[in-house]
Coordinates of C-alpha atoms and ligand atoms in Angstrom, one line a residue:
X1245 CA 202.2 -23.9 63.0
X1246 CA 199.3 -22.4 63.5
X1247 CA 196.5 -24.2 65.1
X1248 CA 192.7 -23.8 64.3
X1249 CA 190.0 -22.9 66.9
X1250 CA 187.1 -24.4 65.5
X1251 CA 183.3 -23.8 65.2
X1252 CA 181.6 -26.0 67.4
X1253 CA 178.2 -25.9 65.7
X1254 CA 180.0 -26.9 61.9
X1255 CA 181.9 -29.7 64.0
X1256 CA 178.6 -31.0 65.3
X1257 CA 176.7 -30.5 61.6
X1258 CA 180.0 -32.1 59.6
X1259 CA 180.6 -35.1 62.0
X1260 CA 177.5 -35.7 64.8
X1261 CA 176.7 -34.9 68.2
X1262 CA 180.2 -36.0 69.6
X1263 CA 183.0 -34.8 67.1
X1264 CA 186.6 -35.7 67.8
X1265 CA 187.2 -32.6 69.9
X1266 CA 184.5 -32.2 72.3
X1267 CA 185.2 -36.3 72.9
X1268 CA 189.2 -35.2 73.1
X1269 CA 187.8 -32.4 76.1
X1270 CA 185.4 -34.6 77.7
X1271 CA 188.2 -36.6 78.2
X1272 CA 191.0 -34.2 79.4
X1273 CA 188.0 -32.3 81.9
X1274 CA 187.1 -35.9 83.1
X1275 CA 191.0 -36.0 84.3
X1276 CA 191.3 -32.9 85.1
X1277 CA 188.2 -33.7 87.7
X1278 CA 190.0 -36.7 88.9
X1279 CA 193.0 -34.1 90.2
X1280 CA 190.5 -32.0 92.7
X1281 CA 189.7 -33.4 96.2
X1282 CA 186.6 -34.4 96.8
X1283 CA 186.4 -31.5 99.9
X1284 CA 187.7 -28.8 100.5
X1285 CA 190.0 -26.3 98.3
X1286 CA 191.8 -27.2 95.2
X1287 CA 195.6 -27.8 95.2
X1288 CA 196.5 -29.2 91.8
X1289 CA 197.4 -26.2 89.7
X1290 CA 196.1 -28.3 86.5
X1291 CA 192.6 -29.5 88.0
X1292 CA 189.0 -28.7 86.9
X1293 CA 188.1 -26.4 90.3
X1294 CA 191.8 -24.8 90.1
X1295 CA 191.3 -23.4 86.9
X1296 CA 187.9 -22.1 87.6
X1297 CA 189.0 -20.5 90.7
X1298 CA 191.6 -18.6 88.9
X1299 CA 188.8 -16.6 87.3
X1300 CA 186.7 -16.6 90.8
X1301 CA 185.9 -18.3 93.7
X1302 CA 184.1 -17.4 96.7
X1303 CA 184.3 -18.0 100.1
X1304 CA 181.9 -19.0 102.7
X1305 CA 180.7 -15.8 103.0
X1306 CA 180.5 -15.0 99.5
X1307 CA 183.3 -12.7 99.1
X1308 CA 186.0 -13.3 96.4
X1309 CA 188.8 -15.6 98.1
X1310 CA 192.5 -14.7 97.3
X1311 CA 194.0 -17.4 99.8
X1312 CA 195.8 -18.8 96.6
X1313 CA 197.8 -16.0 95.0
X1314 CA 196.3 -17.1 91.1
X1315 CA 192.8 -17.1 92.5
X1316 CA 189.9 -14.8 91.8
X1317 CA 191.8 -12.4 89.2
X1318 CA 189.1 -12.4 86.2
X1319 CA 189.0 -9.1 84.9
X1320 CA 186.2 -7.6 84.1
X1321 CA 184.6 -3.7 83.5
X1322 CA 187.7 -2.9 82.0
X1323 CA 190.1 -2.5 79.2
X1324 CA 192.2 -5.7 80.6
X1325 CA 188.9 -7.7 79.9
X1326 CA 189.8 -9.1 76.6
X1327 CA 193.3 -9.4 77.4
X1328 CA 193.4 -11.3 80.4
X1329 CA 190.8 -13.9 79.4
X1330 CA 192.3 -14.6 76.3
X1331 CA 195.4 -15.3 78.5
X1332 CA 193.3 -17.7 80.5
X1333 CA 192.2 -19.4 77.6
X1334 CA 195.7 -19.7 76.3
X1335 CA 197.2 -21.0 79.5
X1336 CA 194.1 -23.3 79.8
X1337 CA 194.3 -24.9 76.6
X1338 CA 198.1 -25.6 77.5
X1339 CA 196.4 -27.6 80.2
X1340 CA 194.4 -29.1 78.2
X1341 CA 197.1 -30.1 75.9
X1342 CA 199.0 -31.8 78.7
X1343 CA 196.7 -33.9 79.8
X1344 CA 196.0 -35.4 76.3
X1345 CA 199.3 -35.7 75.4
X1346 CA 198.1 -33.6 72.2
X1347 CA 199.8 -30.6 71.4
X1348 CA 197.5 -29.7 68.4
X1349 CA 194.6 -30.0 70.2
X1350 CA 192.4 -26.7 69.9
X1351 CA 189.3 -25.0 72.1
X1352 CA 186.5 -24.9 69.6
X1353 CA 184.5 -22.0 70.1
X1354 CA 180.5 -21.4 71.0
X1355 CA 179.1 -18.4 68.6
X1356 CA 176.1 -18.2 70.8
X1357 CA 174.5 -14.7 69.1
X1358 CA 175.4 -15.6 65.2
X1359 CA 173.4 -13.1 63.6
X1360 CA 173.6 -15.0 60.3
X1361 CA 172.5 -18.1 62.1
X1362 CA 170.1 -17.8 65.4
X1363 CA 169.9 -21.7 65.3
X1364 CA 173.2 -21.6 67.1
X1365 CA 172.2 -19.7 69.8
X1366 CA 171.0 -23.2 71.4
X1367 CA 173.8 -25.6 73.3
X1368 CA 175.6 -28.0 71.2
X1369 CA 174.1 -31.7 72.0
X1370 CA 176.8 -33.2 73.9
X1371 CA 176.7 -30.3 76.4
X1372 CA 173.1 -31.4 76.9
X1373 CA 173.2 -35.1 77.0
X1374 CA 172.3 -35.5 80.7
X1375 CA 174.7 -38.7 81.5
X1376 CA 176.5 -38.8 84.5
X1377 CA 179.0 -39.7 82.8
X1378 CA 179.3 -37.0 80.5
X1379 CA 181.6 -34.3 81.7
X1380 CA 180.2 -31.3 79.1
X1381 CA 176.9 -31.7 81.0
X1382 CA 176.2 -30.0 83.8
X1383 CA 172.8 -29.6 85.7
X1384 CA 174.2 -26.2 87.0
X1385 CA 172.6 -24.6 84.0
X1386 CA 169.0 -23.3 83.3
X1387 CA 166.3 -25.1 82.0
X1388 CA 166.3 -23.4 78.5
X1389 CA 170.3 -23.9 78.3
X1390 CA 169.8 -27.4 78.7
X1391 CA 166.4 -27.9 77.4
X1392 CA 167.9 -27.3 74.0
X1393 CA 165.8 -23.8 73.5
X1394 CA 167.6 -21.0 72.0
X1395 CA 168.7 -18.1 73.5
X1396 CA 166.7 -14.6 73.2
X1397 CA 167.7 -12.9 69.6
X1398 CA 169.5 -10.2 70.9
X1399 CA 172.1 -10.7 67.7
X1400 CA 171.8 -7.5 66.7
X1401 CA 174.0 -6.4 69.9
X1402 CA 177.1 -8.3 68.4
X1403 CA 176.8 -6.3 65.0
X1404 CA 176.4 -3.0 67.3
X1405 CA 179.4 -3.7 69.4
X1406 CA 181.5 -4.6 66.0
X1407 CA 180.7 -0.9 65.2
X1408 CA 181.9 1.2 68.1
X1409 CA 185.1 2.5 67.3
X1410 CA 187.7 2.6 70.4
X1411 CA 188.7 0.2 71.9
X1412 CA 188.8 1.7 75.2
X1413 CA 188.1 5.1 76.7
X1414 CA 188.9 7.1 79.9
X1415 CA 185.7 7.9 80.0
X1416 CA 182.1 8.7 79.0
X1417 CA 182.4 7.6 75.3
X1418 CA 181.4 4.4 74.1
X1419 CA 183.8 1.7 73.9
X1420 CA 184.3 -2.2 72.4
X1421 CA 186.8 -3.5 75.3
X1422 CA 186.2 -1.5 78.2
X1423 CA 186.9 1.2 80.3
X1424 CA 190.8 2.4 80.6
X1425 CA 192.3 1.9 84.4
X1426 CA 195.6 2.1 85.5
X1427 CA 195.3 -0.7 87.4
X1428 CA 194.0 -4.4 87.3
X1429 CA 190.7 -4.7 88.9
X1430 CA 188.3 -7.5 89.4
X1431 CA 185.7 -5.9 88.6
X1432 CA 186.6 -2.6 86.9
X1433 CA 183.2 -0.7 86.6
X1434 CA 183.0 0.2 83.0
X1435 CA 182.1 -2.6 80.5
X1436 CA 182.8 -2.5 76.5
X1437 CA 180.3 -3.2 74.3
X1438 CA 181.7 -6.7 73.4
X1439 CA 181.6 -7.5 77.7
X1440 CA 178.1 -6.6 78.1
X1441 CA 175.8 -8.0 75.3
X1442 CA 176.8 -10.3 74.0
X1443 CA 179.0 -11.5 76.7
X1444 CA 177.4 -11.1 80.1
X1445 CA 174.2 -12.0 78.3
X1446 CA 175.2 -15.0 77.5
X1447 CA 176.2 -16.2 81.1
X1448 CA 173.3 -15.2 82.8
X1449 CA 171.0 -16.9 80.2
X1450 CA 172.9 -19.9 80.4
X1451 CA 173.7 -19.5 84.1
X1452 CA 170.2 -18.9 85.6
X1453 CA 166.4 -19.3 85.8
X1454 CA 164.2 -16.6 85.9
X1455 CA 160.5 -15.9 86.5
X1456 CA 158.1 -13.6 84.5
X1457 CA 158.9 -10.8 86.6
X1458 CA 162.4 -10.8 85.8
X1459 CA 163.5 -12.5 89.1
X1460 CA 166.1 -15.1 89.2
X1461 CA 164.5 -18.4 90.5
X1462 CA 167.9 -20.3 90.5
X1463 CA 171.3 -19.8 89.9
X1464 CA 173.3 -22.2 88.1
X1465 CA 177.4 -21.8 87.1
X1466 CA 177.4 -19.5 84.1
X1467 CA 175.5 -16.9 86.3
X1468 CA 178.1 -15.5 88.6
X1469 CA 182.1 -14.9 88.5
X1470 CA 182.8 -17.4 91.2
X1471 CA 181.6 -20.2 89.7
X1472 CA 181.6 -19.6 85.6
X1473 CA 184.6 -21.6 84.9
X1474 CA 183.2 -24.8 86.3
X1475 CA 180.9 -25.2 83.4
X1476 CA 183.3 -26.4 80.6
X1477 CA 180.6 -24.4 78.0
X1478 CA 182.2 -21.1 79.6
X1479 CA 185.8 -21.7 77.9
X1480 CA 184.0 -22.3 74.6
X1481 CA 182.2 -19.2 75.2
X1482 CA 185.0 -17.2 75.6
X1483 CA 187.0 -18.3 72.6
X1484 CA 184.0 -16.8 70.6
X1485 CA 184.6 -13.6 73.1
X1486 CA 188.3 -13.5 71.6
X1487 CA 187.8 -14.3 68.2
X1488 CA 185.1 -11.5 68.3
X1489 CA 188.0 -9.4 69.4
X1490 CA 189.9 -10.1 66.3
X1491 CA 186.9 -9.8 64.2
X1492 CA 186.6 -6.2 65.6
X1493 CA 189.7 -5.2 64.6
X1494 CA 189.5 -6.7 61.2
X1495 CA 186.2 -5.4 60.4
X1496 CA 187.3 -1.5 59.9
X1497 CA 191.0 -0.2 59.0
X1498 CA 190.7 2.3 61.6
X1499 CA 189.7 -0.1 64.9
X1500 CA 193.0 -0.1 67.1
X1501 CA 193.9 -1.5 70.0
X1502 CA 195.2 1.1 72.4
X1503 CA 198.3 2.4 71.2
X1504 CA 201.7 1.0 72.7
X1505 CA 202.4 4.1 74.2
X1506 CA 200.3 3.2 77.1
X1507 CA 202.2 1.5 79.4
X1508 CA 198.9 1.0 81.9
X1509 CA 197.7 -1.3 79.5
X1510 CA 200.4 -3.1 77.1
X1511 CA 202.8 -3.5 79.8
X1512 CA 200.7 -5.2 82.7
X1513 CA 201.0 -8.6 83.2
X1514 CA 199.1 -11.5 84.6
X1515 CA 200.4 -15.0 85.8
X1516 CA 199.0 -18.3 85.4
X1517 CA 200.3 -22.1 85.7
X1518 CA 202.0 -23.4 83.6
X1519 CA 201.8 -27.4 82.4
X1520 CA 205.5 -28.0 82.4
X1521 CA 205.5 -26.8 86.6
X1522 CA 205.9 -22.9 88.2
X1523 CA 203.7 -20.6 86.1
X1524 CA 203.9 -19.0 83.1
X1525 CA 203.8 -14.5 82.7
X1526 CA 201.7 -12.7 79.9
X1527 CA 201.8 -9.4 79.1
X1528 CA 199.0 -7.6 77.5
X1529 CA 201.4 -6.3 74.5
X1530 CA 202.6 -9.9 74.0
X1531 CA 199.0 -11.4 73.2
X1532 CA 197.3 -8.7 70.7
X1533 CA 197.9 -11.0 67.9
X1534 CA 196.6 -14.9 68.1
X1535 CA 198.6 -16.0 65.4
X1536 CA 201.6 -15.2 68.1
X1537 CA 200.1 -17.2 70.7
X1538 CA 200.0 -20.2 68.2
X1539 CA 196.1 -20.0 66.8
X1540 CA 193.6 -18.9 64.7
X1541 CA 189.8 -19.1 64.5
X1542 CA 187.9 -21.1 61.6
X1543 CA 185.9 -17.8 60.5
X1544 CA 187.0 -14.0 61.3
X1545 CA 184.0 -12.3 59.1
X1546 CA 182.1 -10.0 60.0
X1547 CA 178.0 -10.9 60.4
X1548 CA 176.0 -9.9 56.9
X1549 CA 174.2 -7.4 59.1
X1550 CA 177.8 -5.3 59.6
X1551 CA 177.4 -2.2 57.6
X1552 CA 179.8 -2.2 54.8
X1553 CA 182.4 0.8 54.9
X1554 CA 181.3 3.4 52.3
X1555 CA 183.6 3.2 49.0
X1556 CA 187.6 4.2 49.2
X1557 CA 188.6 6.2 46.6
X1558 CA 191.5 4.5 44.3
X1559 CA 195.1 5.5 45.7
X1560 CA 197.0 7.5 43.4
X1561 CA 199.7 5.4 41.9
X1562 CA 202.6 5.3 43.6
X1563 CA 205.8 6.6 42.6
X1564 CA 208.4 4.1 41.1
X1565 CA 210.9 3.2 44.6
X1566 CA 214.3 4.5 44.2
X1567 CA 216.8 1.8 44.9
X1568 CA 215.7 0.6 49.0
X1569 CA 213.0 -0.7 50.4
X1570 CA 209.9 -0.5 49.6
X1571 CA 207.1 1.7 52.1
X1572 CA 204.0 0.4 52.5
X1573 CA 201.5 3.0 52.5
X1574 CA 198.8 1.6 55.2
X1575 CA 202.1 1.5 57.6
X1576 CA 201.7 5.4 57.9
X1577 CA 198.6 5.8 58.3
X1578 CA 197.7 8.1 61.6
X1579 CA 196.0 6.5 64.6
X1580 CA 192.5 8.1 64.3
X1581 CA 192.2 11.6 66.1
X1582 CA 191.7 11.7 69.4
X1583 CA 188.1 12.5 70.6
X1584 CA 187.3 15.7 72.7
X1585 CA 186.5 14.6 76.0
X1586 CA 182.8 14.6 76.3
X1587 CA 181.1 17.2 79.0
X1588 CA 177.9 16.3 81.1
X1589 CA 174.9 17.7 79.7
X1590 CA 172.3 16.2 82.0
X1591 CA 171.7 14.2 84.9
X1592 CA 169.9 12.4 87.0
X1593 CA 170.4 10.7 90.6
X1594 CA 169.6 7.2 91.9
X1595 CA 167.4 5.5 89.2
X1596 CA 165.6 2.4 89.9
X1597 CA 166.1 -0.1 86.8
X1598 CA 162.7 -2.0 87.6
X1599 CA 160.6 0.9 88.0
X1600 CA 157.5 1.3 85.7
X1601 CA 158.3 5.2 85.0
X1602 CA 161.1 6.3 82.8
X1603 CA 164.0 8.0 84.4
X1604 CA 164.1 11.9 83.0
X1605 CA 167.1 13.5 82.3
X1606 CA 167.1 17.1 82.1
X1607 CA 169.1 18.5 79.6
X1608 CA 171.1 21.8 81.1
X1609 CA 172.9 23.1 77.8
X1610 CA 170.9 21.8 74.2
X1611 CA 172.7 23.6 72.1
X1612 CA 175.7 21.1 72.9
X1613 CA 173.8 18.1 71.6
X1614 CA 173.9 19.9 67.8
X1615 CA 170.4 20.6 68.0
X1616 CA 170.1 24.2 68.0
X1617 CA 167.1 26.3 67.3
X1618 CA 166.4 24.9 63.6
X1619 CA 166.6 21.5 64.8
X1620 CA 169.6 20.5 62.9
X1621 CA 171.5 17.6 63.4
X1622 CA 175.7 19.0 64.2
X1623 CA 178.4 16.8 64.3
X1624 CA 178.4 16.2 67.4
X1625 CA 177.5 12.8 69.0
X1626 CA 175.9 12.1 71.9
X1627 CA 176.2 9.4 74.7
X1628 CA 174.5 7.9 77.6
X1629 CA 176.5 6.8 80.7
X1630 CA 174.8 4.7 82.9
X1631 CA 177.0 4.9 86.1
X1632 CA 177.3 2.7 89.3
X1633 CA 174.4 -0.4 88.7
X1634 CA 173.7 -2.2 91.5
X1635 CA 171.6 -4.6 93.0
X1636 CA 170.5 -8.2 93.8
X1637 CA 167.9 -9.3 91.9
X1638 CA 167.6 -8.6 88.6
X1639 CA 166.4 -9.9 84.8
X1640 CA 169.5 -11.2 82.6
X1641 CA 169.6 -8.0 80.5
X1642 CA 167.4 -4.6 79.6
X1643 CA 167.0 -3.0 76.6
X1644 CA 167.0 0.8 76.9
X1645 CA 165.0 2.8 75.2
X1646 CA 164.9 6.9 75.1
X1647 CA 161.8 8.9 74.5
X1648 CA 159.6 5.9 74.4
X1649 CA 156.0 7.4 73.8
X1650 CA 153.9 6.6 77.1
X1651 CA 152.1 3.3 76.8
X1652 CA 154.2 1.9 73.4
X1653 CA 156.2 -1.1 73.9
X1654 CA 160.1 -0.9 73.2
X1655 CA 159.3 -3.8 70.6
X1656 CA 157.3 -1.1 68.4
X1657 CA 160.4 1.3 68.8
X1658 CA 163.3 -0.3 67.3
X1659 CA 164.8 3.6 66.0
X1660 CA 164.6 4.4 69.9
X1661 CA 166.8 1.7 71.3
X1662 CA 170.1 3.0 72.7
X1663 CA 171.1 -0.7 73.3
X1664 CA 171.2 -3.7 75.9
X1665 CA 172.5 -3.7 79.1
X1666 CA 173.5 -6.9 80.4
X1667 CA 173.6 -7.7 84.5
X1668 CA 176.4 -10.2 84.5
X1669 CA 178.5 -9.5 87.6
X1670 CA 175.7 -7.4 89.4
X1671 CA 175.9 -9.2 92.5
X1672 CA 179.6 -9.4 92.7
X1673 CA 180.0 -5.9 91.9
X1674 CA 177.9 -4.3 94.1
X1675 CA 179.0 -5.7 97.5
X1676 CA 182.0 -3.7 99.1
X1677 CA 184.4 -6.4 100.5
X1678 CA 188.7 -7.1 100.3
X1679 CA 188.8 -6.6 96.6
X1680 CA 186.4 -4.2 95.5
X1681 CA 184.4 -1.0 97.0
X1682 CA 181.0 -2.6 95.7
X1683 CA 180.6 0.3 93.2
X1684 CA 178.2 -1.3 90.7
X1685 CA 178.6 -1.8 87.2
X1686 CA 178.8 0.9 84.8
X1687 CA 177.6 1.0 80.9
X1688 CA 178.2 3.5 78.1
X1689 CA 175.5 3.7 75.0
X1690 CA 176.3 5.6 71.8
X1691 CA 173.1 7.8 71.1
X1692 CA 173.7 9.6 68.2
X1693 CA 171.7 7.2 66.3
X1694 CA 168.5 7.8 68.3
X1695 CA 169.1 11.6 68.8
X1696 CA 168.8 11.4 65.1
X1697 CA 166.0 9.6 64.2
X1698 CA 164.4 11.4 66.7
X1699 CA 165.0 14.9 65.3
X1700 CA 163.8 13.3 61.6
X1701 CA 160.9 12.7 63.3
X1702 CA 160.3 16.0 64.8
X1703 CA 160.4 14.6 68.2
X1704 CA 163.7 15.5 70.1
X1705 CA 162.7 17.4 73.1
X1706 CA 165.8 19.4 73.5
X1707 CA 165.1 20.0 77.8
X1708 CA 165.1 16.5 78.1
X1709 CA 165.5 13.1 77.2
X1710 CA 163.6 10.0 79.1
X1711 CA 165.0 6.8 80.0
X1712 CA 163.1 3.3 80.0
X1713 CA 164.6 0.2 80.6
X1714 CA 162.7 -3.1 79.4
X1715 CA 163.5 -6.5 80.8
X1716 CA 164.6 -9.1 78.1
X1717 CA 163.5 -12.6 79.5
X1718 CA 163.9 -16.4 78.1
X1719 CA 161.4 -18.2 77.9
X1720 CA 161.7 -21.7 78.2
X1721 CA 159.5 -24.4 76.7
X1722 CA 159.8 -26.3 79.7
X1723 CA 157.7 -24.9 82.0
X1724 CA 157.7 -27.6 84.6
X1725 CA 161.2 -27.8 84.6
X1726 CA 161.2 -23.9 85.4
X1727 CA 158.2 -24.4 88.3
X1728 CA 160.2 -27.3 89.8
X1729 CA 163.8 -25.6 89.6
X1730 CA 161.9 -22.5 91.2
X1731 CA 163.1 -23.5 95.0
X1732 CA 163.6 -20.3 96.9
X1733 CA 161.5 -17.2 97.1
X1734 CA 161.3 -14.6 94.1
X1735 CA 162.5 -11.1 95.1
X1736 CA 161.2 -8.1 93.5
X1737 CA 164.2 -7.0 90.5
X1738 CA 166.1 -4.3 93.1
X1739 CA 168.2 -3.0 90.3
X1740 CA 169.4 0.7 90.6
X1741 CA 171.8 3.2 88.5
X1742 CA 173.5 5.5 91.0
X1743 CA 173.8 8.2 88.3
X1744 CA 172.1 8.4 84.4
X1745 CA 173.8 11.1 82.6
X1746 CA 173.7 12.4 79.3
X1747 CA 177.1 13.7 77.5
X1748 CA 177.9 15.0 74.4
X1749 CA 182.0 15.1 72.8
Ligands
LIG1997 CU1 185.2 -13.4 83.3 CU2 182.9 -14.6 80.8 O1 183.7 -14.0 82.3

């Protein structure tokens, strides 16, 4: 029987602040916390801190703690992001069921950036009730999150992510699920559209407080790989990400997971504690269908902002079947053609994303951009790749604009918005340690629509593009609490990209 993971806000509206599914969840969190030692490392794989440590745990010096074989294994910045977190949730759900003695309990999901319901970007009330015996509440969140304020509305990022055509690519082309990697890696490098915003953005804004300049003034659990799983809200946020993967697959018949033939993805395995004892191993190829894992979601529809696909001409009537089985036409549909490898047509090195002036990328081969002398857009597609983003201080996200007229604010030019760049995992990806070399985050945007919008206005410059970064800042209504929270010295954002590249394919 298939269980249904329910929308936490629908449950709250239907049953009140403490719907049955959350009462049970809070009981399980309490039991799991009781299995943790009061000091030192967790030892019971079914305890709260142990479960969180599998995502990430910091050593005293701040690097990834891998003193247990199952710790600090989360997959970010690659095509393993979605499958690894799906496995992590499935194994966690089984642990909760075990503690509750209820194999029908299902993790609810929190759709934080629903383009159709901005009000659901507020944390559900059960997570905000500040009582010492409320196991869904923690003070290790931002003033905005616990104050019941809505997150900044960047829900159009969800719509954009759902429109990205490819699950993963080896380099250069924007992807939904992240860059291809031959080996599992803690940080990967290249974030897919869904991993960056909504995913990382929600982490950072729920976790951390920021001052008006974009400096982090206090860090909470959701803001770091090493603590995120400690917040009971983490699991509901990830159930939503997992749901969006299926929404993406259903949204357009051309959306597909990487083909079976790619063993680097399909056959990669990860291990998790099993409530029955020992560990269970999942293979990426075996977790691609939620129903095969025993669950589905209350709602898998695309937002109303998702553009309707062009009408499909009616297929010719099929010939009458001759004996044997009936073949479904759809099953023979070929996979989408492989895109040409994108070529670099311009690049600039070492860019400060916090600088007041835009980065300038000179284009060496303007004809490749499909904007020949006539200024007519061709069939080529253009991408902006921001590579090796490192830093220790940053706003939760930056809006990336192309060719913004000097003195204008990005908000006045939605047509020039390439996309958003969230900074979840920035500090972790920036420090070199035993797990990774500190090569930073990488993000790719398709900028074909912006190029076309500029060309339509006669404002495309074939010789260069300028790239501006504007911080996206939350504005909590409780400014006193925010001032109180600001205990440390604020630093100026030190966000840099090793390279900003324009590619065309
Ligand atoms: Cu592995 Cu939302 O993080």
